[in-house]
Amino acid sequence: MNPRHKNNEENLASSPGANILRVHDITKPLEFDLTRPLEIEVGCGKGRFLVSRAKQNQDCDFLGIERMLERVRLFDGKCRREGISNAKVLRLEALYTFHYLLPDHHARKVYVFFPDPWPKKKHHSHRLFGPLFLNALWKRLEIGGVIEFATDHAEYFETVKECFSLDKRFESVEPMPRPKEVWTEFETMFREQSLPIYSAAWRTLEADDAPLEPLTIPSEAEPREGILRRTSAKMENI
């Protein structure tokens, strides 16, 4: 054992890939320690924000969802360098993860910072926020749990606010402060360019806890860990 590590848990965190959550069967929910709170970041990038949260909150577990392989590896490396064992990263599509792989009403916070706004109208259907995601989001957040959102795209910000205003399972709350040392890579870049940043947050309320309807996914788009089958037979990284 490396003498620099104080215990076996820290030694595990030092192993390459130890913080990458492996999915062997995408039809089975992931296992979490339900005695510990959980926070999730969608599009966690290299992990600057989430690893900082994990380091400051050792009594909580953290899950990052990121589709880009290089960012997943960088997230893992950051955790290993800083001895973080309470943060994991998953390389899979966010909507599918929320819909099928997370425990009911367990996450206390979900962060979605600077998602792709898909600015062209013909691409709006690719945006994360919509009825399907809000259904799954409410189902996975504990009652009173909070979704934190930030973007540099004014039109997308107004669209997301409207989505939440029409859903009576959420109420608007004050967004959390984000000091410079935990800005994501995108937020740092946008602020350095003096671009406006729009932030909002919503809290979940008691509501009818109906089961989620199965997602309708074309066979050519069925998720696999880290990859997506396109309409052609070719398998491509996402």
PDB file of N, CA and C in Angstrom, residues 39-51 63-68 71-72 75 88-95 97-98 110-116 128-129 133 147-150 182-187 190:
ATOM      1  N   GLU A  39     -25.796  14.268  -4.443  1.00  0.00           N
ATOM      2  CA  GLU A  39     -25.893  15.422  -5.327  1.00  0.00           C
ATOM      3  C   GLU A  39     -25.395  15.005  -6.706  1.00  0.00           C
ATOM      4  N   ILE A  40     -26.038  15.536  -7.746  1.00  0.00           N
ATOM      5  CA  ILE A  40     -25.765  15.119  -9.125  1.00  0.00           C
ATOM      6  C   ILE A  40     -25.506  16.347  -9.988  1.00  0.00           C
ATOM      7  N   GLU A  41     -24.498  16.270 -10.833  1.00  0.00           N
ATOM      8  CA  GLU A  41     -24.272  17.329 -11.818  1.00  0.00           C
ATOM      9  C   GLU A  41     -24.394  16.747 -13.217  1.00  0.00           C
ATOM     10  N   VAL A  42     -25.256  17.339 -14.023  1.00  0.00           N
ATOM     11  CA  VAL A  42     -25.419  16.949 -15.419  1.00  0.00           C
ATOM     12  C   VAL A  42     -24.432  17.758 -16.258  1.00  0.00           C
ATOM     13  N   GLY A  43     -23.611  17.071 -17.037  1.00  0.00           N
ATOM     14  CA  GLY A  43     -22.590  17.765 -17.813  1.00  0.00           C
ATOM     15  C   GLY A  43     -21.496  18.284 -16.900  1.00  0.00           C
ATOM     16  N   CYS A  44     -20.877  17.384 -16.140  1.00  0.00           N
ATOM     17  CA  CYS A  44     -19.921  17.793 -15.093  1.00  0.00           C
ATOM     18  C   CYS A  44     -18.566  18.184 -15.656  1.00  0.00           C
ATOM     19  N   GLY A  45     -18.341  17.952 -16.946  1.00  0.00           N
ATOM     20  CA  GLY A  45     -17.070  18.353 -17.555  1.00  0.00           C
ATOM     21  C   GLY A  45     -15.884  17.692 -16.873  1.00  0.00           C
ATOM     22  N   LYS A  46     -14.858  18.468 -16.585  1.00  0.00           N
ATOM     23  CA  LYS A  46     -13.639  17.946 -15.968  1.00  0.00           C
ATOM     24  C   LYS A  46     -13.755  17.819 -14.456  1.00  0.00           C
ATOM     25  N   GLY A  47     -14.890  18.240 -13.908  1.00  0.00           N
ATOM     26  CA  GLY A  47     -15.147  18.023 -12.488  1.00  0.00           C
ATOM     27  C   GLY A  47     -14.779  19.148 -11.558  1.00  0.00           C
ATOM     28  N   ARG A  48     -14.487  20.320 -12.093  1.00  0.00           N
ATOM     29  CA  ARG A  48     -14.030  21.401 -11.220  1.00  0.00           C
ATOM     30  C   ARG A  48     -15.055  21.721 -10.140  1.00  0.00           C
ATOM     31  N   PHE A  49     -16.314  21.872 -10.509  1.00  0.00           N
ATOM     32  CA  PHE A  49     -17.347  22.215  -9.532  1.00  0.00           C
ATOM     33  C   PHE A  49     -17.647  21.034  -8.611  1.00  0.00           C
ATOM     34  N   LEU A  50     -17.925  19.872  -9.192  1.00  0.00           N
ATOM     35  CA  LEU A  50     -18.407  18.747  -8.391  1.00  0.00           C
ATOM     36  C   LEU A  50     -17.315  18.205  -7.464  1.00  0.00           C
ATOM     37  N   VAL A  51     -16.080  18.147  -7.919  1.00  0.00           N
ATOM     38  CA  VAL A  51     -14.996  17.669  -7.059  1.00  0.00           C
ATOM     39  C   VAL A  51     -14.798  18.619  -5.889  1.00  0.00           C
ATOM     40  N   LEU A  63     -22.455  12.462  -7.902  1.00  0.00           N
ATOM     41  CA  LEU A  63     -22.446  11.784  -9.192  1.00  0.00           C
ATOM     42  C   LEU A  63     -22.389  12.817 -10.309  1.00  0.00           C
ATOM     43  N   GLY A  64     -21.385  12.692 -11.158  1.00  0.00           N
ATOM     44  CA  GLY A  64     -21.310  13.526 -12.351  1.00  0.00           C
ATOM     45  C   GLY A  64     -21.733  12.716 -13.567  1.00  0.00           C
ATOM     46  N   ILE A  65     -22.494  13.336 -14.453  1.00  0.00           N
ATOM     47  CA  ILE A  65     -22.906  12.700 -15.705  1.00  0.00           C
ATOM     48  C   ILE A  65     -22.257  13.468 -16.844  1.00  0.00           C
ATOM     49  N   GLU A  66     -21.477  12.782 -17.647  1.00  0.00           N
ATOM     50  CA  GLU A  66     -20.710  13.443 -18.709  1.00  0.00           C
ATOM     51  C   GLU A  66     -20.568  12.478 -19.879  1.00  0.00           C
ATOM     52  N   ARG A  67     -20.819  12.948 -21.089  1.00  0.00           N
ATOM     53  CA  ARG A  67     -20.767  12.071 -22.258  1.00  0.00           C
ATOM     54  C   ARG A  67     -19.407  12.024 -22.938  1.00  0.00           C
ATOM     55  N   MET A  68     -18.560  13.032 -22.731  1.00  0.00           N
ATOM     56  CA  MET A  68     -17.286  13.085 -23.445  1.00  0.00           C
ATOM     57  C   MET A  68     -16.219  12.296 -22.689  1.00  0.00           C
ATOM     58  N   ARG A  71     -13.244  14.094 -20.940  1.00  0.00           N
ATOM     59  CA  ARG A  71     -13.636  14.792 -19.716  1.00  0.00           C
ATOM     60  C   ARG A  71     -13.853  13.818 -18.565  1.00  0.00           C
ATOM     61  N   VAL A  72     -14.416  12.653 -18.870  1.00  0.00           N
ATOM     62  CA  VAL A  72     -14.601  11.624 -17.846  1.00  0.00           C
ATOM     63  C   VAL A  72     -13.246  11.218 -17.261  1.00  0.00           C
ATOM     64  N   PHE A  75     -11.929  14.006 -15.071  1.00  0.00           N
ATOM     65  CA  PHE A  75     -12.661  13.998 -13.803  1.00  0.00           C
ATOM     66  C   PHE A  75     -12.058  12.952 -12.863  1.00  0.00           C
ATOM     67  N   LYS A  88     -18.265  10.126  -8.081  1.00  0.00           N
ATOM     68  CA  LYS A  88     -18.164   9.214  -9.212  1.00  0.00           C
ATOM     69  C   LYS A  88     -18.644   9.934 -10.469  1.00  0.00           C
ATOM     70  N   VAL A  89     -18.203   9.445 -11.616  1.00  0.00           N
ATOM     71  CA  VAL A  89     -18.637  10.018 -12.885  1.00  0.00           C
ATOM     72  C   VAL A  89     -19.179   8.895 -13.759  1.00  0.00           C
ATOM     73  N   LEU A  90     -20.252   9.184 -14.462  1.00  0.00           N
ATOM     74  CA  LEU A  90     -20.933   8.211 -15.309  1.00  0.00           C
ATOM     75  C   LEU A  90     -20.973   8.732 -16.730  1.00  0.00           C
ATOM     76  N   ARG A  91     -20.543   7.912 -17.677  1.00  0.00           N
ATOM     77  CA  ARG A  91     -20.555   8.312 -19.087  1.00  0.00           C
ATOM     78  C   ARG A  91     -21.792   7.724 -19.753  1.00  0.00           C
ATOM     79  N   LEU A  92     -22.879   8.479 -19.683  1.00  0.00           N
ATOM     80  CA  LEU A  92     -24.142   8.026 -20.240  1.00  0.00           C
ATOM     81  C   LEU A  92     -25.042   9.233 -20.459  1.00  0.00           C
ATOM     82  N   GLU A  93     -26.084   9.062 -21.258  1.00  0.00           N
ATOM     83  CA  GLU A  93     -26.997  10.153 -21.584  1.00  0.00           C
ATOM     84  C   GLU A  93     -27.841  10.523 -20.351  1.00  0.00           C
ATOM     85  N   ALA A  94     -28.010  11.835 -20.104  1.00  0.00           N
ATOM     86  CA  ALA A  94     -28.610  12.306 -18.858  1.00  0.00           C
ATOM     87  C   ALA A  94     -30.082  11.915 -18.710  1.00  0.00           C
ATOM     88  N   LEU A  95     -30.885  12.089 -19.765  1.00  0.00           N
ATOM     89  CA  LEU A  95     -32.306  11.780 -19.649  1.00  0.00           C
ATOM     90  C   LEU A  95     -32.513  10.309 -19.322  1.00  0.00           C
ATOM     91  N   THR A  97     -30.392   8.290 -17.839  1.00  0.00           N
ATOM     92  CA  THR A  97     -29.909   8.063 -16.479  1.00  0.00           C
ATOM     93  C   THR A  97     -30.964   8.451 -15.451  1.00  0.00           C
ATOM     94  N   PHE A  98     -31.558   9.636 -15.621  1.00  0.00           N
ATOM     95  CA  PHE A  98     -32.570  10.096 -14.667  1.00  0.00           C
ATOM     96  C   PHE A  98     -33.834   9.246 -14.745  1.00  0.00           C
ATOM     97  N   VAL A 110     -29.553  18.772  -7.709  1.00  0.00           N
ATOM     98  CA  VAL A 110     -29.122  18.488  -9.071  1.00  0.00           C
ATOM     99  C   VAL A 110     -28.624  19.800  -9.672  1.00  0.00           C
ATOM    100  N   TYR A 111     -27.478  19.747 -10.325  1.00  0.00           N
ATOM    101  CA  TYR A 111     -26.879  20.929 -10.943  1.00  0.00           C
ATOM    102  C   TYR A 111     -26.842  20.734 -12.456  1.00  0.00           C
ATOM    103  N   VAL A 112     -27.327  21.723 -13.173  1.00  0.00           N
ATOM    104  CA  VAL A 112     -27.211  21.732 -14.631  1.00  0.00           C
ATOM    105  C   VAL A 112     -26.663  23.103 -15.014  1.00  0.00           C
ATOM    106  N   PHE A 113     -25.365  23.166 -15.202  1.00  0.00           N
ATOM    107  CA  PHE A 113     -24.701  24.428 -15.492  1.00  0.00           C
ATOM    108  C   PHE A 113     -24.224  24.460 -16.944  1.00  0.00           C
ATOM    109  N   PHE A 114     -24.708  25.419 -17.696  1.00  0.00           N
ATOM    110  CA  PHE A 114     -24.276  25.696 -19.061  1.00  0.00           C
ATOM    111  C   PHE A 114     -24.419  24.488 -19.989  1.00  0.00           C
ATOM    112  N   PRO A 115     -25.627  23.911 -20.022  1.00  0.00           N
ATOM    113  CA  PRO A 115     -25.870  22.839 -20.989  1.00  0.00           C
ATOM    114  C   PRO A 115     -25.893  23.410 -22.403  1.00  0.00           C
ATOM    115  N   ASP A 116     -25.756  22.557 -23.386  1.00  0.00           N
ATOM    116  CA  ASP A 116     -25.839  22.991 -24.780  1.00  0.00           C
ATOM    117  C   ASP A 116     -27.228  23.594 -25.021  1.00  0.00           C
ATOM    118  N   LEU A 128     -32.219  19.579 -23.199  1.00  0.00           N
ATOM    119  CA  LEU A 128     -32.470  18.706 -22.055  1.00  0.00           C
ATOM    120  C   LEU A 128     -33.800  19.006 -21.379  1.00  0.00           C
ATOM    121  N   PHE A 129     -34.080  20.275 -21.143  1.00  0.00           N
ATOM    122  CA  PHE A 129     -35.258  20.637 -20.354  1.00  0.00           C
ATOM    123  C   PHE A 129     -36.531  20.535 -21.183  1.00  0.00           C
ATOM    124  N   PHE A 133     -37.805  15.344 -19.038  1.00  0.00           N
ATOM    125  CA  PHE A 133     -36.757  15.526 -18.040  1.00  0.00           C
ATOM    126  C   PHE A 133     -37.332  16.027 -16.727  1.00  0.00           C
ATOM    127  N   ILE A 147     -33.032  21.956  -7.820  1.00  0.00           N
ATOM    128  CA  ILE A 147     -32.340  21.940  -9.100  1.00  0.00           C
ATOM    129  C   ILE A 147     -31.737  23.319  -9.329  1.00  0.00           C
ATOM    130  N   GLU A 148     -30.428  23.371  -9.548  1.00  0.00           N
ATOM    131  CA  GLU A 148     -29.709  24.620  -9.820  1.00  0.00           C
ATOM    132  C   GLU A 148     -29.377  24.671 -11.310  1.00  0.00           C
ATOM    133  N   PHE A 149     -29.651  25.812 -11.940  1.00  0.00           N
ATOM    134  CA  PHE A 149     -29.471  25.951 -13.385  1.00  0.00           C
ATOM    135  C   PHE A 149     -28.761  27.255 -13.696  1.00  0.00           C
ATOM    136  N   ALA A 150     -27.846  27.208 -14.660  1.00  0.00           N
ATOM    137  CA  ALA A 150     -27.186  28.431 -15.133  1.00  0.00           C
ATOM    138  C   ALA A 150     -26.882  28.294 -16.611  1.00  0.00           C
ATOM    139  N   VAL A 182     -15.054  27.792  -7.881  1.00  0.00           N
ATOM    140  CA  VAL A 182     -15.809  26.604  -8.310  1.00  0.00           C
ATOM    141  C   VAL A 182     -16.553  26.830  -9.625  1.00  0.00           C
ATOM    142  N   TRP A 183     -16.246  27.923 -10.316  1.00  0.00           N
ATOM    143  CA  TRP A 183     -16.853  28.107 -11.631  1.00  0.00           C
ATOM    144  C   TRP A 183     -16.464  26.933 -12.529  1.00  0.00           C
ATOM    145  N   THR A 184     -17.413  26.488 -13.338  1.00  0.00           N
ATOM    146  CA  THR A 184     -17.091  25.465 -14.330  1.00  0.00           C
ATOM    147  C   THR A 184     -16.173  26.073 -15.390  1.00  0.00           C
ATOM    148  N   GLU A 185     -15.621  25.200 -16.210  1.00  0.00           N
ATOM    149  CA  GLU A 185     -14.749  25.687 -17.281  1.00  0.00           C
ATOM    150  C   GLU A 185     -15.501  26.646 -18.206  1.00  0.00           C
ATOM    151  N   PHE A 186     -16.769  26.314 -18.513  1.00  0.00           N
ATOM    152  CA  PHE A 186     -17.563  27.179 -19.385  1.00  0.00           C
ATOM    153  C   PHE A 186     -17.871  28.502 -18.711  1.00  0.00           C
ATOM    154  N   GLU A 187     -18.238  28.463 -17.434  1.00  0.00           N
ATOM    155  CA  GLU A 187     -18.555  29.722 -16.754  1.00  0.00           C
ATOM    156  C   GLU A 187     -17.332  30.625 -16.687  1.00  0.00           C
ATOM    157  N   PHE A 190     -16.937  32.183 -20.132  1.00  0.00           N
ATOM    158  CA  PHE A 190     -17.963  33.188 -20.428  1.00  0.00           C
ATOM    159  C   PHE A 190     -17.742  34.458 -19.619  1.00  0.00           C
TER     160      PHE A 190
END
